[in-house]
Amino acid sequence: MTIHERSWPSDGLTRIPYWIYSDRDLYAEEQARIFRGDTWTFLCLEAEVPRPNTFRIANLGDMPVVVTRDKDGVIHAFENRCAHRGSLLCLKQRGEAKEIVCVYHNWTYDLSGNLTGIAFRRGVGGKGGMPADCKPDQHAPRQLRVETFAGLVFGTLGTGVPAVEQYLGPEIAAKIRRVMKGPVKLLGGYTQMLPGNWKLYIENVKDSYHASLLHMFFTTFRLNRLSQKGGLVVSEDGGNHISYSMTADVAGKEYEQAGLRTAHSGYSLEAPELLQSVDEFGDGIGLQILSVFPGFVLQQIRNCLAVRRVVPQGLDRTELAWTSFGFADDDEKMTELRLRQSNLIGPSGLISMEDGAATGFVQRGIRGAGEEESVVEMGGSGTSSEESRVSEAAVRGFWKAYRRHMAI
Amino acid sequence: MTIHERSWPSDGLTRIPYWIYSDRDLYAEEQARIFRGDTWTFLCLEAEVPRPNTFRIANLGDMPVVVTRDKDGVIHAFENRCAHRGSLLCLKQRGEAKEIVCVYHNWTYDLSGNLTGIAFRRGVGGKGGMPADCKPDQHAPRQLRVETFAGLVFGTLGTGVPAVEQYLGPEIAAKIRRVMKGPVKLLGGYTQMLPGNWKLYIENVKDSYHASLLHMFFTTFRLNRLSQKGGLVVSEDGGNHISYSMTADVAGKEYEQAGLRTAHSGYSLEAPELLQSVDEFGDGIGLQILSVFPGFVLQQIRNCLAVRRVVPQGLDRTELAWTSFGFADDDEKMTELRLRQSNLIGPSGLISMEDGAATGFVQRGIRGAGEEESVVEMGGSGTSSEESRVSEAAVRGFWKAYRRHMAI
Amino acid sequence: MTIHERSWPSDGLTRIPYWIYSDRDLYAEEQARIFRGDTWTFLCLEAEVPRPNTFRIANLGDMPVVVTRDKDGVIHAFENRCAHRGSLLCLKQRGEAKEIVCVYHNWTYDLSGNLTGIAFRRGVGGKGGMPADCKPDQHAPRQLRVETFAGLVFGTLGTGVPAVEQYLGPEIAAKIRRVMKGPVKLLGGYTQMLPGNWKLYIENVKDSYHASLLHMFFTTFRLNRLSQKGGLVVSEDGGNHISYSMTADVAGKEYEQAGLRTAHSGYSLEAPELLQSVDEFGDGIGLQILSVFPGFVLQQIRNCLAVRRVVPQGLDRTELAWTSFGFADDDEKMTELRLRQSNLIGPSGLISMEDGAATGFVQRGIRGAGEEESVVEMGGSGTSSEESRVSEAAVRGFWKAYRRHMAI
Amino acid sequence: MNLERQLAVQDLNARYVDAIDEGRFEQWPDFFADDGHYRITTAENVEQGLPLSIIYATSRAMLRDRVRALREANVYEAQRYRHVLAPPRIEPAGEGSVRAQTSFMVARIMHTGETALFATGRYVDRVVLAGDAARFADKTVILDSRQIDTLLAIPL
Amino acid sequence: MNLERQLAVQDLNARYVDAIDEGRFEQWPDFFADDGHYRITTAENVEQGLPLSIIYATSRAMLRDRVRALREANVYEAQRYRHVLAPPRIEPAGEGSVRAQTSFMVARIMHTGETALFATGRYVDRVVLAGDAARFADKTVILDSRQIDTLLAIPL
Amino acid sequence: MNLERQLAVQDLNARYVDAIDEGRFEQWPDFFADDGHYRITTAENVEQGLPLSIIYATSRAMLRDRVRALREANVYEAQRYRHVLAPPRIEPAGEGSVRAQTSFMVARIMHTGETALFATGRYVDRVVLAGDAARFADKTVILDSRQIDTLLAIPL
Ligand code: FES
Ligand code: FES
Ligand code: FES
Ligand SMILES: [Fe+3]
Ligand SMILES: [Fe+3]
Ligand SMILES: [Fe+3]
């Protein structure tokens, strides 16, 4: 069914209808209205196009994109689709190039995405070729509007979207600057293919309630207990969020008292160096998870820093692309700390492996759910920032933004 | 196309339109109208939840289900979907448990499917948590109505469906009791993934005409020749059937005379012990295939007993789950007989391996068939019981029931 | 969306909307209107049913077909679907048979596709069986109209299609006769599974512009430079085409001057015997690529001859079936020449491997292209034959025919 | 690890799977002792202590019957297997026989060209080494998966 | 090629993957030297000279912690692996240790029956041969693909 | 079974597939004798007695041309293979050469991360053992399937 034929439950943001994760028509509409609409999508780190004449492929939803840094150092992004017959222009993940040549018929583009050459435009021996009135400058891949913020490259096809900093809102912008404190050094990356709809993963990220319950490792080592000082920030429009907690533990016993599965207080590490860390930001915040609508995540877990790109690959498949980084001025010891802590994240992450699977648990759980609805009432029905993370406010915030973009 | 836009051929039940096996919209409507509608679905054997505090996962069409036996020994079934955000509740095939804890946010349920705990319902430090007016007793997975009959556990979400015994009809009920003669001993199981629409397998089961023609092993050893004494029973509503035959052979020569591919009278076994059997039911019936609408099969082939669950896994994929059993009072010799005879069934079954493939032969055969129709005229156009198994009466019966449920 | 809801861009054949490659409803309509409609589909070579009582399976779009040569040597083709319940009739790629017996219920057909036997038609012991008024001659797989032309077997379900020779048009017919100059000797075959919509491959074949640009091997060895003498022929209705070039090189330097990626003039073979060939057709034409709407390709590259069948296997999967051949009177040396030259074609073809991948480059490139359009202006906006191959006239011709059949 | 025995079992395994992959089914029973046992079951059945098999033969004669049925009675589309085996892990089992355990992956290739990873699991075997002829006294094929695609006609 | 060493490494590999495929995770750390290193990374990271790992352990103790987490903390559905390994290619690495490189394919089988080719790649190992006990001093698992399906809970 | 020859062929196979899987294509021709033959075909063509190949080379020079084309002329996306081979079955073929037959499975991994079982089949080889250098005099790759996904650029 198309979005027009659907109607949202009466209880506002505290009830989410399950068809939202399993309607094939909806998927295509989300691509147009959200990912190719008035939203900013994180494309890559500036450090991923480190020098003039370098490029990297990325995505705007499931649309392929090329990000380039031209000879003058300016960053551009355009659809990875030749203006001639639609072939992918870049067939590699990343590389160096002075120009981009489509392999199919050798139409050539500069790194700003301008068509600079049409093979045999004038034919051969005066025969064939393009019409005399052909205007190459009218043929080019769709240009994205690009803005960089604190080392992050964002792109959009939208025409009605404000500047990135305004789109983020002041608190989110500040917390991004906090982490992106200096020139970045790439540490590496990998992707996870998640067996669920993209929205299930984004909800998981924004769901500060699950963190200490699904991830037992997390809780047991007091990396993040809901009883630790911290808070939840939701942007005005609902789409962006921060969840953070202080490292210092208030030594609560709520979990043990509540007899929760996740509280094995007996549990200790033989090799505690795994968790060794330094307060590099000087504010005692040990964990900060930040997301920007629709699909960007910036993560600080102790000294383990990473960006995550959420790329829909169909109704029930989602690519989660991780890029881990440190800073140019890290010494060997600092890099080793980050690398050791990266045992906590990714597909084998001691505190993250469950998230990928959780999207699948829900996608399979709702297979027969049809018109049923999920319950999102933790912390009430609002979407405002609060001190407590025992709340689904950021999840409700996501749906607030989603409904606005989808006009439902 | 939705069912409303479709119309059934004029020739009643003797013509089946091929779009019925290949229309994507129809698949979803069948799930709602048939599997989640006014029908009884076989979930498992009572013996699969043998003790209090045991559970097993099952399906209602493609909807995941949990079957439990609570601390008081009462059997329950409910949707395998958490009332909170929809995660699967049980992630294992079977097990023991005093309660069911959803891994996502630790919402807790008793084995009757009642919500007994919401993690941090009252928040932490007086902050967060569920609204004061939250009523846990209003949040629970959908309960199935459950009935057990002769050791079989059935479930339904339907509101207008009669008791199981009435749903079965007197003859079917009697023939189930005949096989389920005592406390069951599980022998094991496996599943086949069939490359065709679920209805193609059910038709195959109800098609007493194919048995001796597709399965040459069957015929050659006179396990079941259409010339053997036997009969075909179709329930009043058409949905349920029995096909049976006596072991004693009337030594007909119809096959040889008809020069049928399946009649190799020269063929004999080097190791006849494969077929050694005893008349454990004392009525000379050597083969009884019984089916209940929409997807249950109970099989007796000599002493080889099994239940089969037909689980749609998409338009052209069907899971066939076999569970083989004997009785608690079987001695070793009897068990060995059953195990040896089980060479006849399952994915390698000497008389059953063809059935799985046949669903694929049709699914691929009709790929371009569009508005064409299949011919179901063996034994006329009726759906009543008859002595002859050279008939497609039970297949027509299936379509009679199907059309009623689908209102087409 | 169905074809009725779609509208074609205003610029006629110089703009192709990308939804044409990615609309699921369109796929089904193409099967009915084009492949099962008024078009001729190449089924196989006569040599593939070499003797009476031989058969081969083939396709009409994605509909399975059986091609037979009956006991009198007459070639027939019919849907590979049993008239009873729809099972595939032939389960093998090819073989010998006096009759065709459906494995499911042993209904039997002669090689002309007539139903000759219904198992237990009269029941057993006077019970069961088909109704007395059953007319077997009214039950048969759908017959295709079959015509052979120059050793090629064509079939259609269309009722309004002219004879094959007229369908081909005089020039195409002549060029087919040119290659099919005598009794064929099969050399072998294989298939490629292409990751793109079937139309993308057909466009690739008709696209004489890409040949020397995508395939660098081609150019570098002057097998086919657009500067070589040759031409492009498009049939009146647009659907059929020929692109050819003379072996003699006019030694142009256009590529080097244009500095094209494909011009490595330094490049030479250590083992030039790979390209050793003879002018077997005596007309100096070293390369002739010929296509017939919707999915047939006949190829002559030097002495490397092959037919290709383009079989849609879904919206974005296309099977490309190659059959390579020589002539009955080839001596060993000639056969060895053909076999060595076959390094140029197929999935590892030094001048063809790119074509398979190119369909995928476009399918992936247009994933977010929605309402965008491709540009087909090389050689202007017409579809007429011309001397220059620096032209997309044959591609436009394809769309001219496509639109007529699809009525868009 | 006794190298000679190791290689004898490895060679037996190699010849066994080649016979199957090349469709020489008639030779298959000869890899077993006269009273050799052969069964295919699933890890799930084994872990639950349930005795059901997918194929269960207690003599070479029963294996010959199975081959006869495959050739003359059963209907299945043309297909072939491709086995890849790990080296066997062996240990003595008294008097001229050894226990061997071998991991396997099997791809199934249909006449249509369709290729799929069809089965994985392990062989748990007892091998009798009589002179230079090694034979299976007992071969249990334990499939990792409870699920079979369409049918399992050709033995594993 | 020193046959004895070749077979020693091949045997170590075989016992290593059997322990994993049969779910004997507690034994897994014992295949490593006390200060043994273990990491899983991707060919892409290696080619770019980037140090990130998917799993990174610098001592047997860290491996034991990983097993403890798998058993007590982490949530993942019942699943098993099936490894098939090529014979190792080895070369001396001074004083009683060898470098070994081994290609692998791993299938993952879920409790639901779903089977998939989960990972391919190569082991790049340093093996210490102390008496008859061979152990990994350093084991680097280099995955051919940058992409993991869902999660990688059980070590490779 | 002559152990030494067995291991010589096994080692040749291992070095051969490693060179391919690690992208050292330039070394590939050196595994063949000067006048070595190499072809890839399908079981279907072989069974029908049809001579067509997918790749057909009659000298090491032709293999070098193929590598040159892969490096300089042909367009294909970044990809790698992972071979897993069974132990070879060998038999003497007179004067310092042996016939060897080896089952294989090959996974293909694209730069995008996509991994698939790409090809299965067997090598039918004649190997010349000159001193310690074993080379292929004739290598025929017989694919089990008639169908190739997209393209077959890198040799098998
Ligand atoms: S598609 Fe890019 S040049 Fe033609
Ligand atoms: S989904 Fe089950 S507790 Fe949240
Ligand atoms: S389907 Fe062919 S005989 Fe019944
Ligand atoms: Fe999480
Ligand atoms: Fe049957
Ligand atoms: Fe081409």
Short mmCIF file of N, CA, C and O in Angstrom, two decimals, chain B residues 96-134:
data_model
loop_
_atom_site.label_atom_id
_atom_site.label_comp_id
_atom_site.label_asym_id
_atom_site.label_seq_id
_atom_site.Cartn_x
_atom_site.Cartn_y
_atom_site.Cartn_z
N GLU B 96 13.42 -25.78 28.42
CA GLU B 96 12.74 -25.71 29.71
C GLU B 96 12.87 -24.27 30.21
O GLU B 96 13.89 -23.62 30.00
N ALA B 97 11.86 -23.78 30.88
CA ALA B 97 11.92 -22.42 31.41
C ALA B 97 10.79 -22.20 32.42
O ALA B 97 9.70 -22.73 32.25
N LYS B 98 11.09 -21.44 33.45
CA LYS B 98 10.06 -21.09 34.43
C LYS B 98 9.36 -19.81 34.00
O LYS B 98 8.22 -19.56 34.33
N GLU B 99 10.10 -19.00 33.25
CA GLU B 99 9.50 -17.78 32.70
C GLU B 99 10.18 -17.49 31.37
O GLU B 99 11.21 -18.07 31.05
N ILE B 100 9.59 -16.60 30.60
CA ILE B 100 10.17 -16.24 29.31
C ILE B 100 10.58 -14.78 29.38
O ILE B 100 9.76 -13.91 29.68
N VAL B 101 11.87 -14.55 29.17
CA VAL B 101 12.40 -13.20 29.26
C VAL B 101 12.81 -12.74 27.87
O VAL B 101 13.61 -13.39 27.20
N CYS B 102 12.24 -11.63 27.42
CA CYS B 102 12.62 -11.10 26.12
C CYS B 102 14.04 -10.54 26.23
O CYS B 102 14.34 -9.79 27.17
N VAL B 103 14.90 -10.91 25.31
CA VAL B 103 16.30 -10.47 25.45
C VAL B 103 16.48 -8.98 25.22
O VAL B 103 17.47 -8.40 25.66
N TYR B 104 15.52 -8.36 24.55
CA TYR B 104 15.75 -6.98 24.12
C TYR B 104 15.71 -5.98 25.29
O TYR B 104 16.64 -5.20 25.49
N HIS B 105 14.64 -6.03 26.08
CA HIS B 105 14.55 -5.12 27.24
C HIS B 105 14.09 -5.84 28.49
O HIS B 105 13.55 -5.24 29.42
N ASN B 106 14.24 -7.16 28.46
CA ASN B 106 13.94 -7.96 29.66
C ASN B 106 12.50 -7.90 30.13
O ASN B 106 12.26 -8.13 31.33
N TRP B 107 11.55 -7.59 29.27
CA TRP B 107 10.17 -7.76 29.70
C TRP B 107 9.98 -9.26 29.92
O TRP B 107 10.53 -10.09 29.18
N THR B 108 9.23 -9.59 30.98
CA THR B 108 9.17 -10.98 31.42
C THR B 108 7.74 -11.50 31.39
O THR B 108 6.80 -10.76 31.69
N TYR B 109 7.59 -12.75 30.99
CA TYR B 109 6.28 -13.37 30.85
C TYR B 109 6.27 -14.71 31.56
O TYR B 109 7.29 -15.39 31.63
N ASP B 110 5.11 -15.10 32.08
CA ASP B 110 5.02 -16.46 32.59
C ASP B 110 4.68 -17.38 31.41
O ASP B 110 4.46 -16.91 30.30
N LEU B 111 4.64 -18.68 31.68
CA LEU B 111 4.45 -19.61 30.56
C LEU B 111 3.02 -19.64 30.02
O LEU B 111 2.73 -20.31 29.04
N SER B 112 2.13 -18.88 30.66
CA SER B 112 0.79 -18.72 30.09
C SER B 112 0.77 -17.53 29.13
O SER B 112 -0.25 -17.23 28.52
N GLY B 113 1.91 -16.82 29.06
CA GLY B 113 1.98 -15.68 28.15
C GLY B 113 1.54 -14.37 28.79
O GLY B 113 1.31 -13.38 28.09
N ASN B 114 1.45 -14.35 30.12
CA ASN B 114 1.11 -13.10 30.80
C ASN B 114 2.36 -12.29 31.08
O ASN B 114 3.38 -12.84 31.51
N LEU B 115 2.26 -10.99 30.85
CA LEU B 115 3.37 -10.10 31.16
C LEU B 115 3.50 -10.00 32.68
O LEU B 115 2.57 -9.57 33.37
N THR B 116 4.66 -10.41 33.21
CA THR B 116 4.83 -10.41 34.68
C THR B 116 5.84 -9.38 35.14
O THR B 116 5.92 -9.07 36.32
N GLY B 117 6.61 -8.84 34.21
CA GLY B 117 7.60 -7.86 34.63
C GLY B 117 8.03 -6.93 33.51
O GLY B 117 8.22 -7.37 32.38
N ILE B 118 8.13 -5.64 33.83
CA ILE B 118 8.63 -4.64 32.89
C ILE B 118 9.88 -4.03 33.53
O ILE B 118 9.79 -3.40 34.59
N ALA B 119 11.03 -4.25 32.90
CA ALA B 119 12.29 -3.76 33.49
C ALA B 119 12.21 -2.25 33.70
O ALA B 119 11.81 -1.51 32.81
N PHE B 120 12.60 -1.82 34.89
CA PHE B 120 12.60 -0.39 35.23
C PHE B 120 11.25 0.27 35.00
O PHE B 120 11.19 1.44 34.59
N ARG B 121 10.20 -0.49 35.27
CA ARG B 121 8.86 0.07 35.06
C ARG B 121 8.73 1.41 35.81
O ARG B 121 8.12 2.35 35.31
N ARG B 122 9.33 1.46 37.01
CA ARG B 122 9.21 2.69 37.79
C ARG B 122 10.42 3.60 37.61
O ARG B 122 10.65 4.52 38.39
N GLY B 123 11.23 3.31 36.59
CA GLY B 123 12.40 4.14 36.32
C GLY B 123 13.51 3.89 37.30
O GLY B 123 13.51 2.88 38.03
N VAL B 124 14.47 4.80 37.33
CA VAL B 124 15.61 4.70 38.26
C VAL B 124 15.71 6.04 38.98
O VAL B 124 15.66 7.09 38.35
N GLY B 125 15.83 5.96 40.27
CA GLY B 125 15.92 7.20 41.04
C GLY B 125 14.71 8.08 40.79
O GLY B 125 14.84 9.30 40.66
N GLY B 126 13.56 7.44 40.62
CA GLY B 126 12.33 8.20 40.45
C GLY B 126 12.19 8.87 39.10
O GLY B 126 11.25 9.59 38.84
N LYS B 127 13.16 8.64 38.23
CA LYS B 127 13.08 9.25 36.90
C LYS B 127 12.84 8.18 35.84
O LYS B 127 13.30 7.05 35.96
N GLY B 128 12.15 8.55 34.76
CA GLY B 128 11.90 7.62 33.67
C GLY B 128 10.90 6.54 34.06
O GLY B 128 10.14 6.68 35.02
N GLY B 129 10.91 5.46 33.28
CA GLY B 129 9.97 4.38 33.56
C GLY B 129 8.65 4.56 32.83
O GLY B 129 8.46 5.52 32.09
N MET B 130 7.75 3.62 33.09
CA MET B 130 6.47 3.65 32.41
C MET B 130 5.53 4.63 33.10
O MET B 130 5.68 4.92 34.29
N PRO B 131 4.53 5.12 32.35
CA PRO B 131 3.54 6.01 32.97
C PRO B 131 2.86 5.32 34.15
O PRO B 131 2.74 4.09 34.16
N ALA B 132 2.44 6.11 35.10
CA ALA B 132 1.81 5.56 36.30
C ALA B 132 0.60 4.69 35.93
O ALA B 132 0.35 3.64 36.50
N ASP B 133 -0.10 5.12 34.87
CA ASP B 133 -1.34 4.39 34.53
C ASP B 133 -1.10 3.19 33.63
O ASP B 133 -2.03 2.63 33.05
N CYS B 134 0.15 2.82 33.44
CA CYS B 134 0.44 1.68 32.57
C CYS B 134 -0.16 0.39 33.15
O CYS B 134 -0.02 0.12 34.34
#
